Coordinates of C-alpha atoms in Angstrom, one line a residue:
M1 CA 86.2 57.6 128.9
R2 CA 88.3 55.9 126.1
R3 CA 85.4 56.5 123.7
W4 CA 85.3 60.2 124.5
W5 CA 89.0 60.5 124.0
V6 CA 88.7 58.9 120.6
I7 CA 85.8 61.2 119.6
S8 CA 87.8 64.3 120.9
G9 CA 90.9 63.2 118.9
F10 CA 88.8 62.7 115.7
L11 CA 87.2 66.1 116.1
A12 CA 90.6 67.7 116.6
A13 CA 91.9 66.0 113.5
V14 CA 88.9 67.2 111.5
A15 CA 89.5 70.7 112.8
V16 CA 93.2 70.6 111.7
L17 CA 92.3 69.2 108.3
A18 CA 89.6 71.9 107.8
T19 CA 92.1 74.6 108.8
G20 CA 94.6 73.3 106.3
V21 CA 92.0 73.1 103.5
W22 CA 90.9 76.7 104.4
S23 CA 94.5 77.9 104.2
Y24 CA 95.1 76.2 100.9
G25 CA 91.8 77.4 99.4
Y26 CA 92.4 80.9 100.7
R27 CA 95.8 81.1 99.0
Q28 CA 94.4 79.7 95.7
A29 CA 91.5 82.2 95.8
L30 CA 94.0 85.0 96.5
G31 CA 95.9 84.1 93.4
Q32 CA 92.8 84.4 91.2
L33 CA 91.9 87.6 93.0
A34 CA 95.3 89.0 92.5
Q35 CA 95.0 88.4 88.7
R36 CA 91.7 90.3 88.6
A37 CA 93.1 93.1 90.8
E38 CA 96.1 93.5 88.6
A39 CA 93.9 93.7 85.5
D40 CA 91.7 96.3 87.2
L41 CA 94.7 98.4 88.2
E42 CA 96.2 98.1 84.8
L43 CA 92.8 99.2 83.2
A44 CA 92.5 102.2 85.6
S45 CA 96.2 103.2 85.0
D46 CA 95.9 103.0 81.3
R47 CA 92.7 105.0 81.3
L48 CA 94.2 107.8 83.4
T49 CA 97.4 107.8 81.3
A50 CA 95.4 108.0 78.1
Q51 CA 93.2 110.8 79.4
L52 CA 96.3 112.8 80.5
Q53 CA 98.0 112.0 77.2
R54 CA 95.2 113.8 75.4
Y55 CA 95.9 117.1 77.2
Q56 CA 99.6 116.7 76.7
E57 CA 99.2 116.3 73.0
T58 CA 96.8 119.3 73.0
A59 CA 99.5 121.5 74.6
V60 CA 102.1 120.3 72.0
L61 CA 99.7 121.0 69.1
L62 CA 98.5 124.4 70.2
A63 CA 102.1 125.6 70.9
D64 CA 102.7 125.9 67.1
H65 CA 99.3 127.4 66.2
P66 CA 99.4 130.3 63.8
A67 CA 97.1 132.3 66.1
L68 CA 99.9 132.7 68.6
G69 CA 102.1 134.7 66.3
N70 CA 100.6 138.1 67.0
L71 CA 100.2 138.2 70.7
G72 CA 101.8 141.6 71.0
A73 CA 98.6 143.3 69.7
E74 CA 95.3 143.4 71.5
T75 CA 93.5 141.7 68.5
G76 CA 96.0 138.9 68.5
R77 CA 95.5 138.3 72.3
Q78 CA 91.7 138.3 71.8
Q79 CA 92.0 135.9 68.9
A80 CA 94.3 133.6 71.0
Q81 CA 91.9 133.8 74.0
S82 CA 89.0 132.8 71.8
L83 CA 90.9 129.9 70.4
F84 CA 91.9 128.8 74.0
L85 CA 88.4 129.0 75.3
D86 CA 87.0 127.0 72.4
V87 CA 89.6 124.3 72.9
A88 CA 89.1 124.3 76.7
D89 CA 85.4 123.8 76.3
K90 CA 85.8 120.9 73.8
T91 CA 88.5 119.1 75.9
S92 CA 87.2 120.1 79.3
A93 CA 90.5 121.6 80.2
L94 CA 90.7 123.6 83.4
E95 CA 92.7 126.4 81.8
I96 CA 94.8 127.0 78.6
L97 CA 97.2 129.9 78.6
Y98 CA 100.3 131.3 76.8
A99 CA 103.2 133.0 78.6
D100 CA 106.3 134.8 77.2
T101 CA 109.8 134.0 78.1
R102 CA 109.6 136.1 81.3
G103 CA 106.6 134.1 82.5
R104 CA 103.9 136.8 81.9
V105 CA 100.6 135.3 80.8
L106 CA 99.7 137.0 77.5
A107 CA 96.5 135.1 76.8
S108 CA 94.3 132.6 78.7
A109 CA 91.0 130.8 78.1
R110 CA 89.4 131.8 81.4
G111 CA 91.8 134.2 83.0
T112 CA 91.2 132.9 86.5
L113 CA 94.4 131.0 87.3
F114 CA 97.6 132.8 86.7
S115 CA 99.1 136.1 85.7
D116 CA 102.7 135.1 86.1
I117 CA 104.2 131.5 85.9
S118 CA 107.9 132.4 85.8
E119 CA 108.6 130.5 89.1
T120 CA 107.0 127.2 88.1
G121 CA 109.1 124.2 87.3
Y122 CA 107.1 123.1 84.3
F123 CA 107.5 126.6 82.7
R124 CA 111.3 126.7 83.3
R125 CA 111.5 123.2 81.7
A126 CA 109.5 124.4 78.6
L127 CA 112.0 127.4 78.3
H128 CA 114.7 124.8 77.8
G129 CA 112.8 123.3 74.8
A130 CA 111.3 120.3 76.6
L131 CA 107.8 119.3 77.6
G132 CA 107.3 120.3 81.3
S133 CA 104.7 118.7 83.6
A134 CA 103.7 119.1 87.3
H135 CA 100.8 118.6 89.6
G136 CA 99.5 120.5 92.5
V137 CA 96.6 122.4 94.1
Q138 CA 95.4 125.6 92.4
H139 CA 94.5 128.3 94.8
P140 CA 92.2 130.0 95.7
L141 CA 89.9 127.5 94.1
D142 CA 91.6 124.5 95.8
L143 CA 91.4 122.5 92.6
R144 CA 93.7 119.5 92.0
A145 CA 95.4 120.1 88.7
I146 CA 98.1 118.6 86.4
Y147 CA 99.9 121.1 84.2
Y148 CA 101.6 120.4 80.8
A149 CA 103.8 123.2 79.3
A150 CA 104.9 122.9 75.7
P151 CA 107.6 125.2 74.3
A152 CA 106.7 127.6 71.4
F153 CA 109.5 128.1 68.9
G154 CA 110.0 131.2 66.8
T155 CA 111.2 131.4 63.2
D156 CA 114.8 131.5 64.4
G157 CA 114.4 128.2 66.3
K158 CA 114.5 129.7 69.7
V159 CA 111.9 129.4 72.4
R160 CA 109.6 132.5 72.4
G161 CA 107.1 131.3 75.0
A162 CA 105.3 128.4 76.5
L163 CA 101.7 127.1 76.1
V164 CA 100.3 125.6 79.3
V165 CA 97.3 123.3 79.6
A166 CA 95.9 122.7 83.1
V167 CA 93.8 119.6 83.7
D168 CA 91.1 119.4 86.4
I169 CA 91.7 116.0 88.2
A170 CA 88.2 116.1 89.7
H171 CA 86.7 116.1 86.2
L172 CA 88.8 113.0 85.2
E173 CA 87.6 111.2 88.4
W174 CA 83.9 112.0 87.7
D175 CA 83.4 109.1 85.3
W176 CA 85.0 106.4 87.6
R177 CA 84.4 107.6 91.1
G178 CA 82.9 105.0 93.3
N179 CA 83.7 102.1 91.0
T180 CA 85.0 99.0 92.6
P181 CA 87.7 98.2 93.5
A182 CA 89.3 101.2 95.3
V183 CA 92.1 102.7 93.1
F184 CA 94.4 105.6 94.1
F185 CA 97.5 107.1 92.7
T186 CA 100.3 108.5 94.9
D187 CA 103.1 110.9 93.9
V188 CA 106.8 110.6 94.8
S189 CA 106.1 112.0 98.2
G190 CA 103.7 109.2 99.0
Q191 CA 100.6 111.5 99.0
V192 CA 97.3 110.3 97.4
F193 CA 96.6 112.8 94.6
I194 CA 94.1 110.9 92.5
S195 CA 91.5 108.3 93.6
N196 CA 88.1 106.9 92.9
R197 CA 87.4 107.2 96.7
S198 CA 87.2 110.8 97.8
E199 CA 87.9 109.9 101.4
L200 CA 91.4 108.8 100.5
L201 CA 92.5 112.1 98.9
W202 CA 95.5 113.8 100.5
W203 CA 96.3 110.8 102.6
R204 CA 100.0 110.1 102.8
R205 CA 102.3 107.2 103.4
P206 CA 104.8 107.6 106.2
V207 CA 108.4 107.0 105.3
G208 CA 109.3 103.3 105.6
Q209 CA 105.7 102.2 106.3
P210 CA 103.3 100.3 104.1
G211 CA 100.0 102.0 105.1
L212 CA 98.4 105.4 104.8
V213 CA 97.5 108.0 107.3
P214 CA 94.9 110.9 106.9
A215 CA 96.2 114.3 106.1
K216 CA 94.3 115.7 109.1
G217 CA 93.1 114.0 112.3
P218 CA 94.4 110.9 114.2
S219 CA 95.7 107.8 112.4
L220 CA 93.1 105.1 111.8
P221 CA 93.6 101.4 112.6
F222 CA 95.9 99.6 110.2
S223 CA 97.9 96.4 110.0
A224 CA 99.5 94.5 107.1
H225 CA 100.7 91.0 106.7
R226 CA 101.6 88.6 103.8
V227 CA 99.7 85.5 102.8
G228 CA 101.2 83.3 100.1
G229 CA 103.4 86.2 98.7
Y230 CA 100.5 88.7 98.7
E231 CA 100.2 91.8 100.9
I232 CA 96.9 91.9 102.9
W233 CA 95.8 95.2 104.6
Q234 CA 93.4 95.1 107.6
L235 CA 91.5 98.4 107.6
D236 CA 88.8 100.2 109.4
W237 CA 88.6 103.2 107.2
G238 CA 84.9 103.6 106.5
P239 CA 81.9 101.8 104.9
Y240 CA 83.2 102.3 101.3
L241 CA 86.5 100.6 101.8
P242 CA 87.0 96.8 102.5
A243 CA 87.9 95.7 106.1
R244 CA 90.4 93.3 104.6
A245 CA 92.0 94.1 101.3
L246 CA 94.5 92.8 98.8
H247 CA 97.0 95.6 98.1
M248 CA 98.9 95.8 94.8
T249 CA 100.9 98.5 93.2
R250 CA 102.0 99.5 89.7
P251 CA 104.6 102.2 88.9
L252 CA 103.6 104.8 86.3
P253 CA 106.8 106.7 85.3
V254 CA 104.9 108.4 82.4
I255 CA 102.9 110.6 84.8
G256 CA 105.4 110.3 87.8
M257 CA 103.0 108.4 90.1
T258 CA 102.3 105.0 91.4
G259 CA 99.0 103.2 90.9
E260 CA 97.6 101.3 93.9
V261 CA 94.5 99.1 94.3
L262 CA 92.6 97.7 97.3
V263 CA 90.5 94.6 96.5
D264 CA 88.2 93.1 99.1
V265 CA 89.3 89.6 100.1
A266 CA 86.0 88.7 101.6
P267 CA 85.0 86.5 98.5
A268 CA 88.3 84.6 98.8
R269 CA 87.7 84.0 102.5
R270 CA 84.1 82.8 101.8
I271 CA 85.3 80.4 99.1
A272 CA 88.0 79.0 101.4
G273 CA 85.4 78.7 104.2
L274 CA 83.0 76.8 101.9
Q275 CA 85.8 74.4 100.9
A276 CA 86.8 73.9 104.5
A277 CA 83.2 73.4 105.6
A278 CA 82.6 70.8 102.8
V279 CA 85.7 68.8 103.8
A280 CA 84.7 69.0 107.5
A281 CA 81.1 67.9 106.7
I282 CA 82.4 64.9 104.7
C283 CA 84.8 63.9 107.5
L284 CA 82.1 64.3 110.1
A285 CA 79.6 62.2 108.1
F286 CA 82.2 59.5 107.6
G287 CA 83.0 59.6 111.3
A288 CA 79.4 59.4 112.2
M289 CA 78.9 56.3 110.0
L290 CA 82.1 54.7 111.5
Y291 CA 80.8 55.5 115.0
L292 CA 77.4 53.9 114.3
A293 CA 79.1 50.8 112.9
T294 CA 81.4 50.6 115.9
E295 CA 78.5 50.9 118.3
R296 CA 76.6 48.2 116.5
R297 CA 79.7 45.9 116.7
R298 CA 80.1 46.7 120.4
T299 CA 76.4 45.8 121.1
L300 CA 76.8 42.5 119.2
A301 CA 79.9 41.8 121.3
E302 CA 78.1 42.4 124.5
A303 CA 75.3 40.1 123.4
N304 CA 77.8 37.4 122.5
K305 CA 79.5 37.9 125.9
V306 CA 76.2 37.2 127.7
L307 CA 75.6 34.1 125.6
E308 CA 79.0 32.8 126.3
S309 CA 78.4 33.4 130.0
R310 CA 75.3 31.2 129.9
V311 CA 77.1 28.5 128.0
A312 CA 79.9 28.6 130.6
Q313 CA 77.4 28.1 133.4
R314 CA 75.9 25.1 131.8
T315 CA 79.2 23.4 131.1
R316 CA 80.7 24.1 134.6
A317 CA 80.1 20.5 135.7
L318 CA 82.1 19.1 132.9
T319 CA 84.9 21.6 133.5
A320 CA 85.2 20.5 137.1
A321 CA 85.5 16.8 136.1
N322 CA 88.3 17.5 133.6
S323 CA 90.2 20.0 135.9
A324 CA 92.9 17.4 136.8
L325 CA 93.5 16.6 133.1
R326 CA 93.7 20.3 132.2
R327 CA 96.2 21.0 135.0
E328 CA 98.5 18.2 133.6
V329 CA 98.1 19.5 130.1
A330 CA 98.9 23.1 131.3
E331 CA 102.1 22.0 133.1
R332 CA 103.3 20.2 129.9
Q333 CA 102.4 23.3 127.8
E334 CA 104.3 25.5 130.2
A335 CA 107.4 23.2 130.0
E336 CA 107.2 23.2 126.3
A337 CA 106.8 27.0 126.1
A338 CA 109.8 27.4 128.4
L339 CA 111.9 25.2 126.1
K340 CA 110.8 27.1 123.1
R341 CA 111.6 30.4 124.7
A342 CA 115.1 29.2 125.7
Q343 CA 115.7 28.0 122.1
A344 CA 114.4 31.4 120.7
E345 CA 116.8 33.3 123.0
L346 CA 119.7 31.2 121.9
V347 CA 118.8 31.8 118.2
Q348 CA 118.4 35.5 118.9
A349 CA 121.8 35.6 120.7
G350 CA 123.4 34.0 117.7
K351 CA 121.7 36.5 115.4
L352 CA 122.8 39.5 117.5
S353 CA 126.4 38.2 117.5
A354 CA 126.4 37.8 113.7
L355 CA 124.9 41.3 113.3
G356 CA 127.5 42.7 115.6
Q357 CA 130.3 41.2 113.6
M358 CA 128.8 42.4 110.3
S359 CA 128.0 45.9 111.5
A360 CA 131.5 46.2 113.0
G361 CA 133.2 44.9 109.9
I362 CA 131.2 45.7 106.8
S363 CA 129.8 49.1 107.7
H364 CA 133.4 50.4 108.5
E365 CA 135.5 48.4 106.1
L366 CA 133.4 48.5 102.9
N367 CA 131.6 51.8 103.1
Q368 CA 134.4 53.9 101.7
P369 CA 135.3 51.7 98.7
L370 CA 131.6 51.4 97.8
M371 CA 131.4 55.2 97.8
A372 CA 134.5 55.4 95.6
I373 CA 133.1 52.8 93.2
R374 CA 129.9 54.8 92.9
Q375 CA 131.8 58.1 92.3
F376 CA 134.0 56.5 89.6
A377 CA 131.0 54.9 88.0
D378 CA 129.2 58.3 87.9
N379 CA 132.4 59.9 86.4
G380 CA 132.7 57.1 83.8
T381 CA 129.1 57.6 82.8
A382 CA 129.6 61.4 82.4
F383 CA 132.8 60.8 80.4
L384 CA 131.0 58.3 78.1
A385 CA 128.2 60.8 77.6
R386 CA 130.9 63.4 76.5
G387 CA 132.6 60.8 74.3
N388 CA 135.8 60.8 76.4
T389 CA 136.4 57.0 76.3
G390 CA 139.9 57.4 77.6
K391 CA 138.8 59.0 80.9
A392 CA 135.9 56.5 81.1
T393 CA 138.3 53.6 80.7
E394 CA 140.5 55.1 83.4
N395 CA 137.5 55.2 85.8
L396 CA 136.5 51.6 84.9
G397 CA 140.0 50.6 85.8
R398 CA 139.7 52.4 89.1
I399 CA 136.5 50.6 89.8
S400 CA 138.3 47.3 89.1
D401 CA 141.0 48.4 91.6
M402 CA 138.4 49.3 94.2
A403 CA 136.7 45.9 93.7
A404 CA 140.0 44.2 94.2
R405 CA 140.6 46.3 97.3
M406 CA 137.1 45.3 98.6
A407 CA 138.0 41.6 98.0
R408 CA 141.1 42.2 100.1
I409 CA 139.0 44.0 102.8
I410 CA 136.6 41.0 102.9
K411 CA 139.5 38.6 103.2
N412 CA 140.9 40.7 106.1
L413 CA 137.4 40.8 107.8
R414 CA 137.0 37.0 107.5
A415 CA 140.5 36.6 109.0
F416 CA 139.7 39.0 111.8
A417 CA 136.5 37.1 112.6
R418 CA 138.6 33.9 113.0
N419 CA 141.2 35.7 115.2
E420 CA 143.6 35.5 112.3
S421 CA 145.7 38.4 111.0
E422 CA 147.2 39.3 107.7
P423 CA 150.9 38.6 107.6
V424 CA 152.9 41.7 108.4
S425 CA 154.6 43.0 105.3
R426 CA 156.4 46.1 104.0
V427 CA 154.0 49.0 103.5
D428 CA 154.7 52.5 102.1
L429 CA 153.0 54.9 104.5
V430 CA 152.9 57.6 101.8
Q431 CA 150.9 55.4 99.4
V432 CA 148.6 54.3 102.3
I433 CA 147.8 57.9 103.2
E434 CA 147.4 58.7 99.5
A435 CA 144.8 55.9 99.2
A436 CA 143.0 57.1 102.3
V437 CA 142.9 60.7 101.0
E438 CA 141.6 59.4 97.7
L439 CA 138.7 57.5 99.4
T440 CA 137.7 60.5 101.4
E441 CA 138.3 63.1 98.8
A442 CA 134.6 63.4 97.8
R443 CA 133.5 64.0 101.4
L444 CA 136.3 66.5 102.0
R445 CA 135.2 68.4 98.9
E446 CA 131.5 68.2 99.9
H447 CA 132.1 69.7 103.3
A448 CA 134.7 72.3 102.2
V449 CA 137.5 70.8 104.2
T450 CA 141.0 71.9 103.3
L451 CA 143.8 69.2 103.6
D452 CA 147.4 70.0 104.4
W453 CA 149.2 67.0 103.0
N454 CA 152.1 67.2 100.6
P455 CA 153.4 63.8 99.6
G456 CA 155.8 65.3 97.1
T457 CA 158.1 66.5 99.9
V458 CA 158.1 63.0 101.5
G459 CA 159.9 60.1 100.0
P460 CA 158.8 56.5 100.5
V461 CA 158.4 55.7 104.2
L462 CA 158.5 51.9 104.8
A463 CA 156.7 50.5 107.8
R464 CA 155.6 47.1 109.2
G465 CA 151.9 46.6 108.7
G466 CA 149.1 45.7 106.3
E467 CA 148.2 48.1 103.5
V468 CA 144.4 47.6 103.5
R469 CA 144.0 47.8 107.3
L470 CA 146.3 50.8 107.6
T471 CA 144.3 52.5 104.9
Q472 CA 141.1 51.9 106.8
V473 CA 142.7 53.4 110.0
F474 CA 143.5 56.7 108.3
V475 CA 140.1 56.7 106.6
N476 CA 138.5 56.5 110.0
L477 CA 140.7 59.2 111.4
I478 CA 140.0 61.6 108.5
N479 CA 136.2 60.9 108.7
N480 CA 136.2 61.5 112.4
A481 CA 138.1 64.8 111.9
V482 CA 135.4 65.9 109.3
D483 CA 132.6 65.0 111.7
A484 CA 134.2 66.9 114.5
M485 CA 134.3 70.1 112.4
M486 CA 130.8 70.0 110.9
D487 CA 129.4 72.8 113.2
Q488 CA 132.1 75.4 112.4
E489 CA 132.9 77.5 109.3
T490 CA 136.7 76.8 109.2
R491 CA 137.5 73.1 108.5
H492 CA 141.2 72.1 108.1
I493 CA 143.0 68.8 108.5
R494 CA 146.8 68.4 108.6
I495 CA 148.6 65.1 108.0
A496 CA 152.3 64.8 108.7
I497 CA 154.9 61.9 108.9
E498 CA 157.8 62.0 111.3
T499 CA 160.7 59.5 110.9
G500 CA 162.9 58.2 113.6
P501 CA 163.2 55.1 115.8
R502 CA 159.4 55.0 115.5
L503 CA 157.4 56.2 112.6
L504 CA 154.8 58.8 113.7
V505 CA 151.8 59.8 111.6
R506 CA 149.9 62.8 113.0
V507 CA 146.3 63.6 111.9
Q508 CA 145.3 67.0 113.3
D509 CA 142.0 68.9 112.9
C510 CA 140.8 72.4 114.1
G511 CA 137.7 71.1 115.8
P512 CA 136.5 71.5 119.4
G513 CA 138.9 68.7 120.7
L514 CA 138.3 65.6 122.7
K515 CA 136.2 65.7 125.8
E516 CA 137.5 62.4 127.2
P517 CA 140.7 61.4 125.4
E518 CA 141.2 58.4 127.6
K519 CA 137.8 56.9 126.5
V520 CA 137.8 57.5 122.7
F521 CA 139.1 54.0 121.9
E522 CA 136.5 52.2 124.0
P523 CA 133.8 50.2 122.0
F524 CA 130.5 52.1 121.4
Y525 CA 131.9 55.4 122.8
S526 CA 130.7 58.2 120.6
T527 CA 130.0 61.9 120.8
K528 CA 127.7 61.9 117.8
A529 CA 124.0 62.3 117.9
V530 CA 122.0 59.3 119.1
G531 CA 120.4 57.5 116.2
S532 CA 123.0 58.8 113.7
S533 CA 123.9 56.4 110.9
E534 CA 127.6 57.1 111.6
G535 CA 127.5 57.2 115.4
M536 CA 128.0 53.5 116.4
G537 CA 131.3 54.3 118.2
L538 CA 133.3 51.4 116.8
G539 CA 135.6 53.2 114.3
L540 CA 138.3 54.2 116.7
S541 CA 138.0 50.9 118.6
I542 CA 138.6 48.9 115.4
S543 CA 141.5 51.2 114.4
Y544 CA 143.1 50.7 117.8
G545 CA 142.9 46.9 117.4
L546 CA 144.4 47.1 113.8
V547 CA 147.3 49.2 114.9
Q548 CA 148.0 47.0 117.9
S549 CA 148.1 43.9 115.6
F550 CA 151.0 45.5 113.7
G551 CA 152.9 46.1 117.0
G552 CA 152.1 49.8 116.9
N553 CA 150.2 52.2 119.0
I554 CA 147.6 54.9 118.5
R555 CA 146.7 57.7 120.9
G556 CA 144.5 60.8 120.9
S557 CA 145.2 64.2 122.6
N558 CA 144.1 67.8 122.5
T559 CA 146.3 70.6 121.0
R560 CA 145.8 74.3 121.0
G561 CA 144.0 74.2 117.7
G562 CA 141.9 71.0 118.0
A563 CA 142.3 67.3 118.3
E564 CA 145.4 65.2 117.2
F565 CA 145.6 61.5 116.7
T566 CA 149.1 60.0 116.5
V567 CA 149.8 56.5 114.9
E568 CA 153.1 54.9 115.9
L569 CA 154.5 52.1 113.8
D570 CA 157.8 50.2 113.6
P571 CA 160.0 51.0 110.5
W572 CA 160.5 48.1 108.1
Q573 CA 163.9 46.4 108.4
E574 CA 165.1 43.9 105.9
E575 CA 167.2 42.1 108.6
A576 CA 164.2 41.7 110.8
A577 CA 162.2 40.3 107.9
A578 CA 164.9 37.8 107.2

């Protein structure tokens, strides 16, 4: 059963690996296919634009032809008609005609399209002296055509008429119809007007949707999704269009259309499939070799087991004779093992005790100064790189101050481990809070926490305590406030000092508050995520002990806007010190 579980797990791993290789290979192949599709679309777009440009230039050149100067006479119209017919035959234009300013057609090559074009947009644009263009269906022949109208100017500089060249789109498509890949051009309304696939003509794109629907009849199956940044269409539109296609577009403002291409992604899928199959075959071959080696080793182990059984049977008599001796040896070994286990447990207990002291002291007492030293070192390096040696010297001085502060912290930690305390001295609470704010400034800035603390309005406030340990108390309170507000957008901390018989320092945040205010100062109590590097639950417990050592008190409570911690200290009195 275990063997089958191992084989099943191996096959599942091979399947997952093959799927990953297929996905990666498919995306890579799509990238190459997209480059080729972009080139094909660009080539088809440039070819169509160049072909239409020829007819546009023809309209501009014929508009100033001398033969158009005498269209008022019958001979002049016949001469212009002969000229138009000759040019139309040579350029394969659907129609060439000339209309006066009222839109009446005075001369045309074939005389089959129009007699009056006064209501057309391209003609009205030509009357304003600009080149007009439009596309549509010419009835009753149902021919798709593009029209170019060029203004004809008289000797006085005014527009005296317009020359129109009509282009038969079907004639342009004849040379590249059926070529791969499928290319089509849509107008501003989303309708397919030009394509090398006749079955796509007159299809339209619904508003806000990526696909196309037929002009007549029910909608055909369609879905679209993106793979690696490329749009893939899943189609069932007939034998001459791919079932899965890479869709790309290119705007053509020159002709007022958008070129689109559908490239079959079957080659990319085949390449990805071959890559995945090769990887799967290699893995299966390696697995088969490993399985055969394991089976051979298992067979040898079974043979060895049989041999050992035979040897055990032959030596059973000697084993019975030495049983008493082995029992005595076993008892002594068990006693010795028990002694070793007891010694190991004592050593482990000592290690855990030392680790507990170090984690409770160093991780909470030295973390902030180390972060400050690192920040000042980075700032000093940046100032040196800018050539600002004054600022760099200032940062080095701050690093020296932090190192001295760390030395004092270590001294306090060693004294704390021996149940000793730093002598109570005069401490300026304003400077202590300033130091705590300085140590936590980088973190406050990183997490966009605003701090309401204005030391300029508060004079020196002298209290009984220790500078280093009081600094650590307020660092812990500020850090806990930041942690409590991590999951909300507004983060604000307010620190205030109140004087009186007892000095009160209030640290208030706008977080969710305390769930169990009576338990927050218990060791290892924490509301942070299990396994968090900052969630040991010792910060407030240590702070509580430090404040108690100064004869003060610390308590936590909930306010209407969040949590509030209040530190109570005795004011410094020179008489008491004496």
